Amino acid sequence: MIENIDKRVRAEQFRQRLNRALSDSGLSQSALARAVGVDRSTISQLLTDEGARLPNAHVVGACAGALGVSADWLLSLSDRPESAAELLASSLSLTEAPRALVDERIFDWHQEAEGYKIRHVPAALPDMLKTRALLEWEYSPHLGRTADQAIGASEDRLTWMRQSPSDYEIALPLYELDSFAHGVGYYEGLPLEVRLEQLAQFERLCEQLYPRLRIYLFDAKRLYSSPITIFGPLLCVFYAGTHYLAFRDKERIATFTSHFDNLVREADITARQLPGRLRALRAAISSGSAKP
């Protein structure tokens, strides 16, 4: 809602902001006049006139463009001097995502959000909770020697998580864990002993790190989520396969935080119930049962 401001007050704020923007830009009044397409005396009048009149929209827009600020800010319709393009650039970024999490950008985001709750919907099982055997099976065919980097990065992430004051909440589709346990879909061909070791590690870490680490299983037939990480109130990052799409504006972060919290509220398996689910899966695949 835009606040109604007296014409004289708005005109005075316009003069103050125009003077500030001109000073910050380093332009002279003559240079601004040439950029706007008016006489120098017109610019001088805009900067000093104590009347209640404002210039027309063309002059305001041209001044804003020449000085690198937004017209809304000059007119006191916004408290942000940045242009719309600059606001978008600062609130949205697209960065390349490597095949494995050897990306320093990811680690930087975690460190930036240290102390805040980190909410995460992984694309598969969370890398930082995987065993070395699973990481080797998953990354070695694609990365060769750099698989060791992927493994080291995942182990470093787990070490950092153990020491960080941040709480972690992870929401995982039920089918992802079941597919892994039974070696189907993405996990087809994964040896039974690797799956058993991984389930045991999941159980151990869930019990050791609770309540700072909480993992919830939701039914993807009822609820859906793209891979996403929300770094407290600071940042929301989508994983799109080859790139990360990162948002910093508060409204979008709040929207996706609410989405994640809904996954947790609607979870079929809570963080307290997960160790039991993992034990049941281990027993089921050890005995050859189809279901846990």
PDB file of C-alpha atoms in Angstrom:
ATOM      1  CA  MET A   1       0.000   0.000   0.000  1.00  0.00           C
ATOM      2  CA  ILE A   2       1.452   3.374  -1.094  1.00  0.00           C
ATOM      3  CA  GLU A   3       1.431   6.039   1.571  1.00  0.00           C
ATOM      4  CA  ASN A   4      -0.252   9.324   0.638  1.00  0.00           C
ATOM      5  CA  ILE A   5       2.291  12.136   0.908  1.00  0.00           C
ATOM      6  CA  ASP A   6       1.613  15.887   0.734  1.00  0.00           C
ATOM      7  CA  LYS A   7       2.673  17.363  -2.624  1.00  0.00           C
ATOM      8  CA  ARG A   8       5.147  19.750  -1.022  1.00  0.00           C
ATOM      9  CA  VAL A   9       6.718  16.942   1.009  1.00  0.00           C
ATOM     10  CA  ARG A  10       6.981  14.710  -2.063  1.00  0.00           C
ATOM     11  CA  ALA A  11       8.513  17.555  -4.083  1.00  0.00           C
ATOM     12  CA  GLU A  12      11.061  18.234  -1.340  1.00  0.00           C
ATOM     13  CA  GLN A  13      11.956  14.513  -1.162  1.00  0.00           C
ATOM     14  CA  PHE A  14      12.335  14.458  -4.934  1.00  0.00           C
ATOM     15  CA  ARG A  15      14.823  17.367  -4.778  1.00  0.00           C
ATOM     16  CA  GLN A  16      16.766  15.688  -1.948  1.00  0.00           C
ATOM     17  CA  ARG A  17      16.964  12.368  -3.750  1.00  0.00           C
ATOM     18  CA  LEU A  18      17.847  13.955  -7.085  1.00  0.00           C
ATOM     19  CA  ASN A  19      20.681  15.908  -5.424  1.00  0.00           C
ATOM     20  CA  ARG A  20      21.898  12.741  -3.689  1.00  0.00           C
ATOM     21  CA  ALA A  21      21.803  10.679  -6.881  1.00  0.00           C
ATOM     22  CA  LEU A  22      23.575  13.401  -8.839  1.00  0.00           C
ATOM     23  CA  SER A  23      26.297  13.661  -6.194  1.00  0.00           C
ATOM     24  CA  ASP A  24      26.751   9.871  -6.080  1.00  0.00           C
ATOM     25  CA  SER A  25      26.928   9.635  -9.875  1.00  0.00           C
ATOM     26  CA  GLY A  26      29.743  12.170 -10.218  1.00  0.00           C
ATOM     27  CA  LEU A  27      27.940  13.863 -13.138  1.00  0.00           C
ATOM     28  CA  SER A  28      27.751  17.610 -13.464  1.00  0.00           C
ATOM     29  CA  GLN A  29      24.451  19.422 -13.897  1.00  0.00           C
ATOM     30  CA  SER A  30      25.409  20.109 -17.516  1.00  0.00           C
ATOM     31  CA  ALA A  31      26.123  16.424 -18.176  1.00  0.00           C
ATOM     32  CA  LEU A  32      22.795  15.425 -16.636  1.00  0.00           C
ATOM     33  CA  ALA A  33      20.994  18.053 -18.723  1.00  0.00           C
ATOM     34  CA  ARG A  34      22.563  16.648 -21.923  1.00  0.00           C
ATOM     35  CA  ALA A  35      21.598  13.080 -20.923  1.00  0.00           C
ATOM     36  CA  VAL A  36      18.019  14.087 -20.157  1.00  0.00           C
ATOM     37  CA  GLY A  37      17.708  16.375 -23.200  1.00  0.00           C
ATOM     38  CA  VAL A  38      16.847  19.605 -21.359  1.00  0.00           C
ATOM     39  CA  ASP A  39      18.543  22.906 -20.613  1.00  0.00           C
ATOM     40  CA  ARG A  40      20.977  23.158 -17.704  1.00  0.00           C
ATOM     41  CA  SER A  41      18.659  25.731 -16.137  1.00  0.00           C
ATOM     42  CA  THR A  42      15.907  23.092 -16.003  1.00  0.00           C
ATOM     43  CA  ILE A  43      18.152  20.756 -14.008  1.00  0.00           C
ATOM     44  CA  SER A  44      19.172  23.600 -11.716  1.00  0.00           C
ATOM     45  CA  GLN A  45      15.513  24.393 -11.110  1.00  0.00           C
ATOM     46  CA  LEU A  46      14.723  20.737 -10.328  1.00  0.00           C
ATOM     47  CA  LEU A  47      17.520  20.710  -7.765  1.00  0.00           C
ATOM     48  CA  THR A  48      16.656  23.989  -6.027  1.00  0.00           C
ATOM     49  CA  ASP A  49      13.011  24.965  -6.671  1.00  0.00           C
ATOM     50  CA  GLU A  50      11.026  24.984  -3.421  1.00  0.00           C
ATOM     51  CA  GLY A  51       7.625  24.726  -5.097  1.00  0.00           C
ATOM     52  CA  ALA A  52       5.223  21.803  -4.930  1.00  0.00           C
ATOM     53  CA  ARG A  53       5.355  20.870  -8.619  1.00  0.00           C
ATOM     54  CA  LEU A  54       7.100  17.732  -9.850  1.00  0.00           C
ATOM     55  CA  PRO A  55       8.556  17.303 -13.353  1.00  0.00           C
ATOM     56  CA  ASN A  56       6.706  15.276 -15.945  1.00  0.00           C
ATOM     57  CA  ALA A  57       7.134  11.505 -16.224  1.00  0.00           C
ATOM     58  CA  HIS A  58       9.540  11.768 -19.170  1.00  0.00           C
ATOM     59  CA  VAL A  59      11.970  13.987 -17.255  1.00  0.00           C
ATOM     60  CA  VAL A  60      11.750  11.862 -14.100  1.00  0.00           C
ATOM     61  CA  GLY A  61      12.389   8.683 -16.095  1.00  0.00           C
ATOM     62  CA  ALA A  62      15.274  10.234 -18.018  1.00  0.00           C
ATOM     63  CA  CYS A  63      16.892  11.512 -14.809  1.00  0.00           C
ATOM     64  CA  ALA A  64      16.526   8.074 -13.213  1.00  0.00           C
ATOM     65  CA  GLY A  65      18.086   6.358 -16.233  1.00  0.00           C
ATOM     66  CA  ALA A  66      20.994   8.791 -16.429  1.00  0.00           C
ATOM     67  CA  LEU A  67      21.717   8.547 -12.686  1.00  0.00           C
ATOM     68  CA  GLY A  68      21.287   4.764 -12.397  1.00  0.00           C
ATOM     69  CA  VAL A  69      18.409   4.846  -9.910  1.00  0.00           C
ATOM     70  CA  SER A  70      14.735   3.966 -10.112  1.00  0.00           C
ATOM     71  CA  ALA A  71      12.066   6.542 -10.944  1.00  0.00           C
ATOM     72  CA  ASP A  72       9.967   5.122  -8.093  1.00  0.00           C
ATOM     73  CA  TRP A  73      12.743   5.966  -5.654  1.00  0.00           C
ATOM     74  CA  LEU A  74      13.063   9.535  -6.942  1.00  0.00           C
ATOM     75  CA  LEU A  75       9.300   9.955  -6.449  1.00  0.00           C
ATOM     76  CA  SER A  76       9.353   8.378  -2.944  1.00  0.00           C
ATOM     77  CA  LEU A  77       7.290   5.413  -4.156  1.00  0.00           C
ATOM     78  CA  SER A  78      10.082   3.059  -3.116  1.00  0.00           C
ATOM     79  CA  ASP A  79      12.818   3.067  -0.501  1.00  0.00           C
ATOM     80  CA  ARG A  80      15.162   1.153  -2.819  1.00  0.00           C
ATOM     81  CA  PRO A  81      17.223   3.352  -5.165  1.00  0.00           C
ATOM     82  CA  GLU A  82      18.174   0.416  -7.398  1.00  0.00           C
ATOM     83  CA  SER A  83      16.535   0.050 -10.763  1.00  0.00           C
ATOM     84  CA  ALA A  84      14.181  -2.886 -11.388  1.00  0.00           C
ATOM     85  CA  ALA A  85      16.906  -4.655 -13.384  1.00  0.00           C
ATOM     86  CA  GLU A  86      19.419  -4.232 -10.561  1.00  0.00           C
ATOM     87  CA  LEU A  87      16.906  -5.451  -7.980  1.00  0.00           C
ATOM     88  CA  LEU A  88      16.222  -8.534 -10.081  1.00  0.00           C
ATOM     89  CA  ALA A  89      19.932  -9.191 -10.606  1.00  0.00           C
ATOM     90  CA  SER A  90      20.622  -8.945  -6.876  1.00  0.00           C
ATOM     91  CA  SER A  91      17.692 -11.158  -5.883  1.00  0.00           C
ATOM     92  CA  LEU A  92      18.078 -13.860  -8.541  1.00  0.00           C
ATOM     93  CA  SER A  93      21.179 -15.670  -9.735  1.00  0.00           C
ATOM     94  CA  LEU A  94      21.924 -18.672 -11.941  1.00  0.00           C
ATOM     95  CA  THR A  95      25.123 -20.635 -11.347  1.00  0.00           C
ATOM     96  CA  GLU A  96      26.494 -23.815 -12.861  1.00  0.00           C
ATOM     97  CA  ALA A  97      26.038 -27.020 -10.847  1.00  0.00           C
ATOM     98  CA  PRO A  98      28.739 -29.698 -11.147  1.00  0.00           C
ATOM     99  CA  ARG A  99      27.836 -33.392 -11.280  1.00  0.00           C
ATOM    100  CA  ALA A 100      29.094 -33.821  -7.719  1.00  0.00           C
ATOM    101  CA  LEU A 101      28.943 -31.355  -4.860  1.00  0.00           C
ATOM    102  CA  VAL A 102      32.528 -30.188  -5.243  1.00  0.00           C
ATOM    103  CA  ASP A 103      31.182 -26.686  -5.692  1.00  0.00           C
ATOM    104  CA  GLU A 104      32.626 -24.076  -3.352  1.00  0.00           C
ATOM    105  CA  ARG A 105      29.471 -22.009  -3.898  1.00  0.00           C
ATOM    106  CA  ILE A 106      27.396 -24.621  -2.054  1.00  0.00           C
ATOM    107  CA  PHE A 107      29.783 -24.595   0.883  1.00  0.00           C
ATOM    108  CA  ASP A 108      29.798 -20.778   0.895  1.00  0.00           C
ATOM    109  CA  TRP A 109      25.989 -20.757   1.094  1.00  0.00           C
ATOM    110  CA  HIS A 110      26.091 -23.124   4.085  1.00  0.00           C
ATOM    111  CA  GLN A 111      28.640 -20.955   5.853  1.00  0.00           C
ATOM    112  CA  GLU A 112      26.676 -17.788   5.103  1.00  0.00           C
ATOM    113  CA  ALA A 113      23.610 -19.331   6.766  1.00  0.00           C
ATOM    114  CA  GLU A 114      25.500 -20.635   9.798  1.00  0.00           C
ATOM    115  CA  GLY A 115      23.249 -20.473  12.834  1.00  0.00           C
ATOM    116  CA  TYR A 116      20.035 -20.492  10.775  1.00  0.00           C
ATOM    117  CA  LYS A 117      17.888 -23.552  10.103  1.00  0.00           C
ATOM    118  CA  ILE A 118      18.714 -25.145   6.752  1.00  0.00           C
ATOM    119  CA  ARG A 119      15.832 -26.932   5.015  1.00  0.00           C
ATOM    120  CA  HIS A 120      16.661 -29.358   2.228  1.00  0.00           C
ATOM    121  CA  VAL A 121      14.805 -31.503  -0.305  1.00  0.00           C
ATOM    122  CA  PRO A 122      17.602 -33.440  -2.056  1.00  0.00           C
ATOM    123  CA  ALA A 123      17.519 -34.636  -5.658  1.00  0.00           C
ATOM    124  CA  ALA A 124      18.274 -38.165  -4.401  1.00  0.00           C
ATOM    125  CA  LEU A 125      19.659 -39.327  -1.067  1.00  0.00           C
ATOM    126  CA  PRO A 126      21.617 -36.546   0.692  1.00  0.00           C
ATOM    127  CA  ASP A 127      25.254 -36.762  -0.434  1.00  0.00           C
ATOM    128  CA  MET A 128      26.664 -35.760   2.945  1.00  0.00           C
ATOM    129  CA  LEU A 129      25.006 -38.783   4.585  1.00  0.00           C
ATOM    130  CA  LYS A 130      26.199 -41.355   2.032  1.00  0.00           C
ATOM    131  CA  THR A 131      28.826 -44.014   2.668  1.00  0.00           C
ATOM    132  CA  ARG A 132      32.051 -44.003   0.696  1.00  0.00           C
ATOM    133  CA  ALA A 133      30.965 -47.198  -1.087  1.00  0.00           C
ATOM    134  CA  LEU A 134      27.733 -45.605  -2.315  1.00  0.00           C
ATOM    135  CA  LEU A 135      29.523 -42.444  -3.461  1.00  0.00           C
ATOM    136  CA  GLU A 136      32.083 -44.517  -5.370  1.00  0.00           C
ATOM    137  CA  TRP A 137      29.328 -46.531  -7.065  1.00  0.00           C
ATOM    138  CA  GLU A 138      27.449 -43.374  -7.968  1.00  0.00           C
ATOM    139  CA  TYR A 139      30.227 -41.004  -9.066  1.00  0.00           C
ATOM    140  CA  SER A 140      33.208 -43.077 -10.231  1.00  0.00           C
ATOM    141  CA  PRO A 141      31.713 -44.119 -13.623  1.00  0.00           C
ATOM    142  CA  HIS A 142      31.070 -40.449 -14.506  1.00  0.00           C
ATOM    143  CA  LEU A 143      33.911 -38.612 -12.803  1.00  0.00           C
ATOM    144  CA  GLY A 144      36.855 -41.012 -12.808  1.00  0.00           C
ATOM    145  CA  ARG A 145      39.625 -39.649 -10.608  1.00  0.00           C
ATOM    146  CA  THR A 146      37.528 -36.676  -9.512  1.00  0.00           C
ATOM    147  CA  ALA A 147      35.181 -39.075  -7.703  1.00  0.00           C
ATOM    148  CA  ASP A 148      37.577 -38.731  -4.771  1.00  0.00           C
ATOM    149  CA  GLN A 149      36.843 -34.999  -4.788  1.00  0.00           C
ATOM    150  CA  ALA A 150      33.116 -35.682  -4.634  1.00  0.00           C
ATOM    151  CA  ILE A 151      33.617 -38.088  -1.765  1.00  0.00           C
ATOM    152  CA  GLY A 152      35.884 -35.665   0.086  1.00  0.00           C
ATOM    153  CA  ALA A 153      33.398 -32.821  -0.400  1.00  0.00           C
ATOM    154  CA  SER A 154      30.560 -34.921   0.992  1.00  0.00           C
ATOM    155  CA  GLU A 155      32.611 -35.990   4.001  1.00  0.00           C
ATOM    156  CA  ASP A 156      33.643 -32.373   4.616  1.00  0.00           C
ATOM    157  CA  ARG A 157      29.981 -31.337   4.510  1.00  0.00           C
ATOM    158  CA  LEU A 158      29.074 -33.926   7.141  1.00  0.00           C
ATOM    159  CA  THR A 159      31.980 -32.796   9.347  1.00  0.00           C
ATOM    160  CA  TRP A 160      30.897 -29.182   8.989  1.00  0.00           C
ATOM    161  CA  MET A 161      27.292 -30.086   9.809  1.00  0.00           C
ATOM    162  CA  ARG A 162      28.391 -31.837  13.002  1.00  0.00           C
ATOM    163  CA  GLN A 163      30.187 -28.679  14.170  1.00  0.00           C
ATOM    164  CA  SER A 164      27.799 -26.033  12.835  1.00  0.00           C
ATOM    165  CA  PRO A 165      25.189 -24.382  15.090  1.00  0.00           C
ATOM    166  CA  SER A 166      22.675 -24.716  12.236  1.00  0.00           C
ATOM    167  CA  ASP A 167      19.765 -27.147  12.485  1.00  0.00           C
ATOM    168  CA  TYR A 168      19.095 -29.284   9.408  1.00  0.00           C
ATOM    169  CA  GLU A 169      15.707 -30.505   8.266  1.00  0.00           C
ATOM    170  CA  ILE A 170      15.608 -32.850   5.283  1.00  0.00           C
ATOM    171  CA  ALA A 171      12.395 -33.884   3.533  1.00  0.00           C
ATOM    172  CA  LEU A 172      12.705 -36.963   1.335  1.00  0.00           C
ATOM    173  CA  PRO A 173      10.077 -38.742  -0.786  1.00  0.00           C
ATOM    174  CA  LEU A 174       9.140 -42.166   0.572  1.00  0.00           C
ATOM    175  CA  TYR A 175       9.745 -43.764  -2.825  1.00  0.00           C
ATOM    176  CA  GLU A 176      13.361 -42.517  -2.894  1.00  0.00           C
ATOM    177  CA  LEU A 177      14.339 -44.430   0.227  1.00  0.00           C
ATOM    178  CA  ASP A 178      12.312 -47.512  -0.777  1.00  0.00           C
ATOM    179  CA  SER A 179      13.814 -47.521  -4.294  1.00  0.00           C
ATOM    180  CA  PHE A 180      17.276 -47.295  -2.806  1.00  0.00           C
ATOM    181  CA  ALA A 181      16.674 -50.101  -0.299  1.00  0.00           C
ATOM    182  CA  HIS A 182      15.360 -52.479  -2.981  1.00  0.00           C
ATOM    183  CA  GLY A 183      17.915 -51.453  -5.636  1.00  0.00           C
ATOM    184  CA  VAL A 184      15.411 -50.364  -8.290  1.00  0.00           C
ATOM    185  CA  GLY A 185      15.114 -47.371 -10.607  1.00  0.00           C
ATOM    186  CA  TYR A 186      18.120 -45.058 -10.208  1.00  0.00           C
ATOM    187  CA  TYR A 187      19.714 -47.560  -7.810  1.00  0.00           C
ATOM    188  CA  GLU A 188      19.402 -50.624 -10.055  1.00  0.00           C
ATOM    189  CA  GLY A 189      22.582 -52.696  -9.874  1.00  0.00           C
ATOM    190  CA  LEU A 190      23.647 -51.367  -6.471  1.00  0.00           C
ATOM    191  CA  PRO A 191      24.984 -54.350  -4.469  1.00  0.00           C
ATOM    192  CA  LEU A 192      22.986 -55.519  -1.454  1.00  0.00           C
ATOM    193  CA  GLU A 193      25.903 -55.081   0.953  1.00  0.00           C
ATOM    194  CA  VAL A 194      26.269 -51.408  -0.084  1.00  0.00           C
ATOM    195  CA  ARG A 195      22.563 -50.819   0.510  1.00  0.00           C
ATOM    196  CA  LEU A 196      22.669 -52.507   3.910  1.00  0.00           C
ATOM    197  CA  GLU A 197      25.733 -50.507   4.975  1.00  0.00           C
ATOM    198  CA  GLN A 198      24.103 -47.269   3.819  1.00  0.00           C
ATOM    199  CA  LEU A 199      20.847 -47.939   5.683  1.00  0.00           C
ATOM    200  CA  ALA A 200      22.857 -48.684   8.821  1.00  0.00           C
ATOM    201  CA  GLN A 201      24.774 -45.400   8.425  1.00  0.00           C
ATOM    202  CA  PHE A 202      21.536 -43.463   7.929  1.00  0.00           C
ATOM    203  CA  GLU A 203      20.141 -44.969  11.098  1.00  0.00           C
ATOM    204  CA  ARG A 204      23.305 -44.249  13.069  1.00  0.00           C
ATOM    205  CA  LEU A 205      23.536 -40.626  11.910  1.00  0.00           C
ATOM    206  CA  CYS A 206      19.821 -39.993  12.473  1.00  0.00           C
ATOM    207  CA  GLU A 207      20.162 -41.140  16.074  1.00  0.00           C
ATOM    208  CA  GLN A 208      23.524 -39.465  16.738  1.00  0.00           C
ATOM    209  CA  LEU A 209      22.623 -36.071  15.288  1.00  0.00           C
ATOM    210  CA  TYR A 210      18.981 -35.798  16.369  1.00  0.00           C
ATOM    211  CA  PRO A 211      17.490 -33.245  17.036  1.00  0.00           C
ATOM    212  CA  ARG A 212      19.927 -31.023  15.087  1.00  0.00           C
ATOM    213  CA  LEU A 213      19.378 -33.278  12.068  1.00  0.00           C
ATOM    214  CA  ARG A 214      15.788 -34.247  11.372  1.00  0.00           C
ATOM    215  CA  ILE A 215      14.749 -36.257   8.326  1.00  0.00           C
ATOM    216  CA  TYR A 216      11.112 -36.647   7.269  1.00  0.00           C
ATOM    217  CA  LEU A 217       9.613 -38.910   4.600  1.00  0.00           C
ATOM    218  CA  PHE A 218       6.647 -37.584   2.607  1.00  0.00           C
ATOM    219  CA  ASP A 219       4.366 -39.264   0.053  1.00  0.00           C
ATOM    220  CA  ALA A 220       5.166 -37.789  -3.389  1.00  0.00           C
ATOM    221  CA  LYS A 221       1.815 -39.044  -4.718  1.00  0.00           C
ATOM    222  CA  ARG A 222       0.133 -36.575  -2.367  1.00  0.00           C
ATOM    223  CA  LEU A 223       2.772 -33.825  -2.186  1.00  0.00           C
ATOM    224  CA  TYR A 224       5.498 -32.891  -4.646  1.00  0.00           C
ATOM    225  CA  SER A 225       8.707 -30.921  -4.286  1.00  0.00           C
ATOM    226  CA  SER A 226      11.530 -30.014  -6.618  1.00  0.00           C
ATOM    227  CA  PRO A 227      15.051 -30.346  -5.198  1.00  0.00           C
ATOM    228  CA  ILE A 228      15.496 -27.231  -3.090  1.00  0.00           C
ATOM    229  CA  THR A 229      17.567 -25.869  -0.211  1.00  0.00           C
ATOM    230  CA  ILE A 230      16.442 -22.963   1.952  1.00  0.00           C
ATOM    231  CA  PHE A 231      19.240 -21.282   3.882  1.00  0.00           C
ATOM    232  CA  GLY A 232      17.329 -19.666   6.736  1.00  0.00           C
ATOM    233  CA  PRO A 233      15.816 -16.302   5.733  1.00  0.00           C
ATOM    234  CA  LEU A 234      18.766 -15.535   3.439  1.00  0.00           C
ATOM    235  CA  LEU A 235      18.530 -17.669   0.350  1.00  0.00           C
ATOM    236  CA  CYS A 236      16.444 -20.253  -1.498  1.00  0.00           C
ATOM    237  CA  VAL A 237      18.223 -22.454  -4.075  1.00  0.00           C
ATOM    238  CA  PHE A 238      16.610 -24.766  -6.656  1.00  0.00           C
ATOM    239  CA  TYR A 239      18.645 -27.552  -8.223  1.00  0.00           C
ATOM    240  CA  ALA A 240      17.879 -27.794 -11.957  1.00  0.00           C
ATOM    241  CA  GLY A 241      20.388 -30.485 -12.882  1.00  0.00           C
ATOM    242  CA  THR A 242      23.085 -28.407 -14.581  1.00  0.00           C
ATOM    243  CA  HIS A 243      22.474 -25.157 -12.693  1.00  0.00           C
ATOM    244  CA  TYR A 244      21.375 -23.701  -9.368  1.00  0.00           C
ATOM    245  CA  LEU A 245      18.646 -21.057  -9.406  1.00  0.00           C
ATOM    246  CA  ALA A 246      19.021 -18.895  -6.297  1.00  0.00           C
ATOM    247  CA  PHE A 247      16.519 -16.373  -4.881  1.00  0.00           C
ATOM    248  CA  ARG A 248      17.263 -13.794  -2.207  1.00  0.00           C
ATOM    249  CA  ASP A 249      14.034 -11.792  -2.049  1.00  0.00           C
ATOM    250  CA  LYS A 250      12.190 -12.314   1.225  1.00  0.00           C
ATOM    251  CA  GLU A 251       8.745 -13.003  -0.228  1.00  0.00           C
ATOM    252  CA  ARG A 252       9.905 -15.956  -2.347  1.00  0.00           C
ATOM    253  CA  ILE A 253      12.007 -17.331   0.493  1.00  0.00           C
ATOM    254  CA  ALA A 254       8.954 -17.153   2.780  1.00  0.00           C
ATOM    255  CA  THR A 255       6.793 -18.874   0.147  1.00  0.00           C
ATOM    256  CA  PHE A 256       9.152 -21.827  -0.263  1.00  0.00           C
ATOM    257  CA  THR A 257       9.819 -22.037   3.462  1.00  0.00           C
ATOM    258  CA  SER A 258       6.062 -22.461   3.909  1.00  0.00           C
ATOM    259  CA  HIS A 259       6.096 -25.135   1.179  1.00  0.00           C
ATOM    260  CA  PHE A 260       8.870 -27.040   2.957  1.00  0.00           C
ATOM    261  CA  ASP A 261       7.172 -26.753   6.348  1.00  0.00           C
ATOM    262  CA  ASN A 262       4.057 -28.246   4.763  1.00  0.00           C
ATOM    263  CA  LEU A 263       6.117 -31.258   3.644  1.00  0.00           C
ATOM    264  CA  VAL A 264       7.199 -31.714   7.264  1.00  0.00           C
ATOM    265  CA  ARG A 265       3.663 -31.330   8.649  1.00  0.00           C
ATOM    266  CA  GLU A 266       2.288 -33.826   6.143  1.00  0.00           C
ATOM    267  CA  ALA A 267       5.170 -36.321   6.453  1.00  0.00           C
ATOM    268  CA  ASP A 268       4.179 -39.980   6.698  1.00  0.00           C
ATOM    269  CA  ILE A 269       7.360 -40.819   8.624  1.00  0.00           C
ATOM    270  CA  THR A 270       8.623 -38.294  11.177  1.00  0.00           C
ATOM    271  CA  ALA A 271      12.220 -37.794  12.281  1.00  0.00           C
ATOM    272  CA  ARG A 272      11.549 -39.838  15.436  1.00  0.00           C
ATOM    273  CA  GLN A 273      10.032 -42.679  13.402  1.00  0.00           C
ATOM    274  CA  LEU A 274      12.743 -42.804  10.740  1.00  0.00           C
ATOM    275  CA  PRO A 275      15.242 -45.075  12.585  1.00  0.00           C
ATOM    276  CA  GLY A 276      12.498 -47.695  12.936  1.00  0.00           C
ATOM    277  CA  ARG A 277      11.690 -47.399   9.244  1.00  0.00           C
ATOM    278  CA  LEU A 278      15.363 -47.885   8.363  1.00  0.00           C
ATOM    279  CA  ARG A 279      15.614 -50.986  10.559  1.00  0.00           C
ATOM    280  CA  ALA A 280      12.503 -52.406   8.903  1.00  0.00           C
ATOM    281  CA  LEU A 281      13.963 -51.805   5.435  1.00  0.00           C
ATOM    282  CA  ARG A 282      17.218 -53.522   6.384  1.00  0.00           C
ATOM    283  CA  ALA A 283      15.320 -56.521   7.708  1.00  0.00           C
ATOM    284  CA  ALA A 284      13.133 -56.653   4.603  1.00  0.00           C
ATOM    285  CA  ILE A 285      15.949 -56.628   2.048  1.00  0.00           C
ATOM    286  CA  SER A 286      18.080 -58.974   4.137  1.00  0.00           C
ATOM    287  CA  SER A 287      15.299 -61.555   4.109  1.00  0.00           C
ATOM    288  CA  GLY A 288      14.300 -60.832   0.504  1.00  0.00           C
ATOM    289  CA  SER A 289      10.883 -59.427   1.399  1.00  0.00           C
ATOM    290  CA  ALA A 290       9.218 -57.049  -1.058  1.00  0.00           C
ATOM    291  CA  LYS A 291       8.053 -54.632   1.645  1.00  0.00           C
ATOM    292  CA  PRO A 292       9.539 -53.446   4.985  1.00  0.00           C
TER     293      PRO A 292
END
